Coordinates of C-alpha atoms and ligand atoms in Angstrom, one line a residue:
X12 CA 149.0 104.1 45.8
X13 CA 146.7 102.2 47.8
X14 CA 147.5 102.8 52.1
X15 CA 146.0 99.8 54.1
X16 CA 146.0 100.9 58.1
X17 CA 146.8 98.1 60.5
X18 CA 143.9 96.8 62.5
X19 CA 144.4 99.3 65.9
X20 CA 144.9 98.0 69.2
X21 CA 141.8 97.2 71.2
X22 CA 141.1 96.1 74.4
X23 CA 137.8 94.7 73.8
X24 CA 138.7 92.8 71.1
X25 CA 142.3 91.5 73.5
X26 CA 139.9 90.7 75.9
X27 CA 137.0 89.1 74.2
X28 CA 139.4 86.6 72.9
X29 CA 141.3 85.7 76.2
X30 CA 139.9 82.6 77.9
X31 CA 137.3 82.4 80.2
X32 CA 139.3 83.2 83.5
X33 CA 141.3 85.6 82.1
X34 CA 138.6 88.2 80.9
X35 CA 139.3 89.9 84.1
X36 CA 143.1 90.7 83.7
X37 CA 144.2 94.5 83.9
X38 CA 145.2 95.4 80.9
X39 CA 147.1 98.4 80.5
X40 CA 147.0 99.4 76.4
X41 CA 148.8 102.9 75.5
X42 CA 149.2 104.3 72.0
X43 CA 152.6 105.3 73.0
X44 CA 155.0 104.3 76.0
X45 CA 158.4 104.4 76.7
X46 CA 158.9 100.6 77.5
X47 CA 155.6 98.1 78.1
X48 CA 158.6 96.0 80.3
X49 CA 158.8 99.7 82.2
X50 CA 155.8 100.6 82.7
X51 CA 154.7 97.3 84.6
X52 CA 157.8 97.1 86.8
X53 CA 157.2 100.6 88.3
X54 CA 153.4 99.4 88.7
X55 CA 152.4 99.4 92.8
X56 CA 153.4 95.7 93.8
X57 CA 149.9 93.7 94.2
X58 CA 149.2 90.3 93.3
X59 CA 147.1 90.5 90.2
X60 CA 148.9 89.3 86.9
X61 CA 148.8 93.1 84.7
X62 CA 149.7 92.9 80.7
X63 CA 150.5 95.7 78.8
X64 CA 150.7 96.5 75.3
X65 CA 151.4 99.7 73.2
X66 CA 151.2 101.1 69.5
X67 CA 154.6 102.6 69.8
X68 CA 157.3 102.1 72.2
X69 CA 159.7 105.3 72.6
X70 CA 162.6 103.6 74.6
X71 CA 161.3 99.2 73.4
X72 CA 164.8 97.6 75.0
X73 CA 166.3 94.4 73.8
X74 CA 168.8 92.0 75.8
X75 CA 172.2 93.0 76.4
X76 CA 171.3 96.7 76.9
X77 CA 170.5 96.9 73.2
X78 CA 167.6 99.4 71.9
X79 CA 164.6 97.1 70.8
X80 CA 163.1 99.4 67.1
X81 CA 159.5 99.7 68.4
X82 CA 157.9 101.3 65.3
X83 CA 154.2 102.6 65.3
X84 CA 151.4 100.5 65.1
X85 CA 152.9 97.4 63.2
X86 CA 154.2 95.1 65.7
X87 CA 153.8 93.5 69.2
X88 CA 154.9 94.9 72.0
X89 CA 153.5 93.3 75.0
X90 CA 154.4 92.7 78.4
X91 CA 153.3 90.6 81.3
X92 CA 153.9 90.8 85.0
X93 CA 153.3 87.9 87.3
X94 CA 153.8 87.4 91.3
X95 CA 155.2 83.9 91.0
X96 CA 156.2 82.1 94.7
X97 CA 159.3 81.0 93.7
X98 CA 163.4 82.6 94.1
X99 CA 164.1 84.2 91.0
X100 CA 167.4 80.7 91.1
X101 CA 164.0 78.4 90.6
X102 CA 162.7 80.4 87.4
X103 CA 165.8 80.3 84.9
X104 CA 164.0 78.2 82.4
X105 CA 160.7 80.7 82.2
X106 CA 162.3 82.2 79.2
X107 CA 162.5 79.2 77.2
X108 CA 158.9 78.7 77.9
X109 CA 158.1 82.0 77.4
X110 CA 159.8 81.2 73.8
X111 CA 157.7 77.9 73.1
X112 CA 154.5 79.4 74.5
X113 CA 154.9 82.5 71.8
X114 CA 156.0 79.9 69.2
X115 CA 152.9 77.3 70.0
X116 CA 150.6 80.5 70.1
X117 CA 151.8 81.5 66.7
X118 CA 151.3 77.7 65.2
X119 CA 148.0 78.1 66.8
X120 CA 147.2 80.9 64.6
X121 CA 148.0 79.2 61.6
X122 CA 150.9 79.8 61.3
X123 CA 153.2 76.5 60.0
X124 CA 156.3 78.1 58.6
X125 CA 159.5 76.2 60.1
X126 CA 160.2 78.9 63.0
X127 CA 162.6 78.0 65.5
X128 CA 163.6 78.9 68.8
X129 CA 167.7 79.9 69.1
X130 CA 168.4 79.5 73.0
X131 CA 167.4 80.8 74.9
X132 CA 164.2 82.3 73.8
X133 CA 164.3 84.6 70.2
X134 CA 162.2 83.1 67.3
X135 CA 164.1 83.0 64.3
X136 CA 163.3 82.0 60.5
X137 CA 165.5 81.2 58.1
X138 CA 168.3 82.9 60.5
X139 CA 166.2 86.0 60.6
X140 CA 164.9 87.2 63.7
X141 CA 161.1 87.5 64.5
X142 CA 160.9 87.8 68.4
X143 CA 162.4 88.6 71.2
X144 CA 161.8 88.3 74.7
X145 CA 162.8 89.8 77.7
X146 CA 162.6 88.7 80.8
X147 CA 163.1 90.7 83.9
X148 CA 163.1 89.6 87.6
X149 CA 162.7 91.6 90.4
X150 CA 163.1 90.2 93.9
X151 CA 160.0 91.2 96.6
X152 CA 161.6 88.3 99.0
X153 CA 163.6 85.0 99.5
X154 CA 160.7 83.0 98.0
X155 CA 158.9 85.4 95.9
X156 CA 159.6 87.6 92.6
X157 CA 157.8 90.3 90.4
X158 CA 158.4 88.5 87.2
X159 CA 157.8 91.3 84.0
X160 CA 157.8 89.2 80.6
X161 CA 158.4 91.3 77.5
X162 CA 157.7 90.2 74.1
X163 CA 158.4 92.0 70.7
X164 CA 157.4 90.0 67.6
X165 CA 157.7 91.8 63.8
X166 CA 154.3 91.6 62.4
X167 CA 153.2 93.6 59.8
X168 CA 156.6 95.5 59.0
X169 CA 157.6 95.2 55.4
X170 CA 160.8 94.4 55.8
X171 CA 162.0 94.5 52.3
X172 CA 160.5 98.4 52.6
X173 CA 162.4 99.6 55.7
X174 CA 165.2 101.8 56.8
X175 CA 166.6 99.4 59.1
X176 CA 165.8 96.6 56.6
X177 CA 169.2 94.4 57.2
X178 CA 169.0 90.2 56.2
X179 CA 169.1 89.6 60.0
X180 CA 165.3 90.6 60.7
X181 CA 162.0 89.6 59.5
X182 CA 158.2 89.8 60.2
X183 CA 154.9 87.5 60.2
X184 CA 154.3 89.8 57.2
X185 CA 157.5 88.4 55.4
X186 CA 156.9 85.1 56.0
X187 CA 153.8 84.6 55.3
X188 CA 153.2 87.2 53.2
X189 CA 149.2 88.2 55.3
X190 CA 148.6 91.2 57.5
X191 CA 147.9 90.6 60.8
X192 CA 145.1 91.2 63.6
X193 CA 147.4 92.1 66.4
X194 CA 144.4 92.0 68.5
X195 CA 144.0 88.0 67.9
X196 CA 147.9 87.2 68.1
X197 CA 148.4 89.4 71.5
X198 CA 145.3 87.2 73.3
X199 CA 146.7 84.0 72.1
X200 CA 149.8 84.4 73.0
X201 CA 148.6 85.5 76.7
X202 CA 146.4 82.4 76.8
X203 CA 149.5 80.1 75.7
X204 CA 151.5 81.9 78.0
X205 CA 149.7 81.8 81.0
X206 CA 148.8 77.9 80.6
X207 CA 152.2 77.5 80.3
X208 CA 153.7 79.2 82.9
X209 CA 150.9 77.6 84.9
X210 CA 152.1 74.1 84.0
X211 CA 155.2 74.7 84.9
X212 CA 154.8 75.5 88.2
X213 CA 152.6 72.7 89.0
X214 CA 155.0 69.8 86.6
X215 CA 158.6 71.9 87.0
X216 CA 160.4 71.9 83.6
X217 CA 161.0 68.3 82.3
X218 CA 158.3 68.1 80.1
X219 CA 158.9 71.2 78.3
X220 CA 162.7 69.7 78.2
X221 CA 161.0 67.3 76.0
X222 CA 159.7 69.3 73.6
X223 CA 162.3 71.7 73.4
X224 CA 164.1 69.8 70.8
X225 CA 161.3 70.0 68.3
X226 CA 162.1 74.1 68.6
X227 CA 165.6 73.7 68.7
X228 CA 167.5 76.0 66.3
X229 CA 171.1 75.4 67.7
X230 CA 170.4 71.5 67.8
X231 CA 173.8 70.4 65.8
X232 CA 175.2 73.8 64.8
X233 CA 178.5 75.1 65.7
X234 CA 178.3 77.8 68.1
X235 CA 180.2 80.3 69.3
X236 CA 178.6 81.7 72.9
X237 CA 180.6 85.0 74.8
X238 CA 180.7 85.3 78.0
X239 CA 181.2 88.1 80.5
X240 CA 184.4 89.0 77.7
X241 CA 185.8 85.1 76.7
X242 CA 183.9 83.6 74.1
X243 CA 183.5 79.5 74.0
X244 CA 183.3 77.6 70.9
X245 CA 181.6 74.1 70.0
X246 CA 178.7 72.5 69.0
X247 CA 175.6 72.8 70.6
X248 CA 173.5 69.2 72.3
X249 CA 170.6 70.7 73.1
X250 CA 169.8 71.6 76.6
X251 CA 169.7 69.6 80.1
X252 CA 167.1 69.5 82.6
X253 CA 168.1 73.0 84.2
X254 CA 167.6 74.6 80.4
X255 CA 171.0 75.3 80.2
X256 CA 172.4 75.3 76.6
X257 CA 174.8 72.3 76.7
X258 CA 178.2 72.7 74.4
X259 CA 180.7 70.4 73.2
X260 CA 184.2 72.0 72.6
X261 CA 186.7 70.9 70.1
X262 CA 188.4 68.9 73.2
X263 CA 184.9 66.6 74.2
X264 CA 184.3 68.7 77.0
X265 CA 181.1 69.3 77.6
X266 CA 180.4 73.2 79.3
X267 CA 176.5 74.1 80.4
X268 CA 175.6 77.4 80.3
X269 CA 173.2 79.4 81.9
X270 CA 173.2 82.9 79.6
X271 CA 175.2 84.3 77.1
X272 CA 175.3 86.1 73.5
X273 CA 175.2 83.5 70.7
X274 CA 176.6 83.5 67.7
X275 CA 176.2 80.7 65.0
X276 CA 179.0 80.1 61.7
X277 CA 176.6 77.7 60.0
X278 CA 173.4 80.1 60.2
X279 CA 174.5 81.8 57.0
X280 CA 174.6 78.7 55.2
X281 CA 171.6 76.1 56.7
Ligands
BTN308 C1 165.8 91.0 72.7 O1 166.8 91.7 72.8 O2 165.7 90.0 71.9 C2 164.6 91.2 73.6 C3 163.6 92.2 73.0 C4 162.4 92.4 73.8 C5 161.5 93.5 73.3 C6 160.2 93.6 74.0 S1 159.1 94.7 73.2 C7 158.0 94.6 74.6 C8 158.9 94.7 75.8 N1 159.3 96.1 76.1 C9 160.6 96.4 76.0 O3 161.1 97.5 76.2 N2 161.2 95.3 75.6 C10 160.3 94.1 75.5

């Protein structure tokens, strides 16, 4: 039976396909770590923006406390830490760009598939997941926060060939049926990123408010969100100019959330 490695990691090749300005950027790549979101939050604080990126990730963690399966040398696992003058209240809607920068980085590659974005920020096709981001502030004062951005996207995992294999997960691999260079997906999506995040700052969120809907998995559904223990139950309108996820209960009343775990009845079925 024919073996074909994955393309390895490489800085170089990270780097020699970043944009201009960002040629420069430390970037810390490891063929093993316990968590790339980790490592860069016990990094000395400075002021440079660090990425980081690893083979195999020995304790990858997902939202909610959940374990994120981090297996060797197939997927991304990248993170990005950024000194960003703002309080950590002024930054709630960086994960939803994080989302459409990762989404728009993928398109970017060539890749058209219909992949959407469920709120706040995990790429989904077909109701499988692809990615996952998390997104982890840490205070350094009343105006400024460490901001560490992690990012796990299935690539080249044959999903129909592992363990784990379960109908809620899939990979670039599965959708499109290609291999990947990880190399040329990780330095787009920090290019995508980091204009992004960049625009943001400067324009706040209301353009990317506009765009949201065009990455809207949710838009429509009936949803079920829970919430520190109570769950809430409607259907979902999209999102407001704050990027919270705005719900319509069975009543007409209209709740806007800022974070919970989502659930949706018709994912099964659309
Ligand atoms: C989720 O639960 O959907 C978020 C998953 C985030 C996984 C990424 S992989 C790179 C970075 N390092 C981690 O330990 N987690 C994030």
């Amino acid at each position: 039976m024919d073996i074909i490695p994955f393309l390895p990691l490489k800085a170089a090749v990270i780097r020699s396909h970043l944009n201009e300005r960002l040629s420069n950027i430390p970037l810390h790549l490891f063929l093993e770590v316990d968590s790339t979101n980790h490592y860069l939050k016990n990094l000395p604080l400075d002021t440079d923006t660090h990425i980081c990126c690893a083979e195999l990730q020995t304790q990858g963690r997902g939202r909610f406390g959940r374990n994120w399966h981090s297996p060797e040398g197939e997927n991304i696992y990248l993170s990005c830490r950024q000194v960003i003058n703002r309080s950590l209240s002024q930054l709630s809607t960086l994960s939803m760009i994080t989302g459409m920068a990762v989404l728009t980085a993928l398109k970017n590659c060539g890749i058209h598939q219909d992949i959407r974005i469920k709120w706040p920020n995990d790429l989904l096709w077909n109701d499988k997941k692809l990615c996952g981001i998390l997104m982890e502030g840490i205070i350094v004062s009343e105006t400024q926060v460490q901001m560490v951005t992690g990012i796990g996207i299935n690539v080249n995992s044959d999903n129909t060939k592992q363990l784990l294999s379960n109908r809620a997960w899939c990979s670039l691999y599965d959708i499109t049926g290609r291999q990947f260079d990880r190399n040329l997906l990780i330095a787009a999506i920090i290019n995508t990123l980091m204009k992004f995040v960049e625009e943001f700052l400067e324009q706040g969120f209301s353009t990317f408010r506009q765009r949201w809907e065009q990455f809207d998995y949710f838009n429509g559904k009936e949803i079920t969100l829970m919430q520190s223990g109570h769950s809430i139950h409607g259907q979902a309108c999209g999102i407001n100019d704050q990027g919270q996820l705005c719900l319509r209960d069975k009543t007409g009343h209209m709740h806007f959330l800022w974070s919970g775990d989502t659930t949706s009845r018709g994912a099964d079925s659309s």
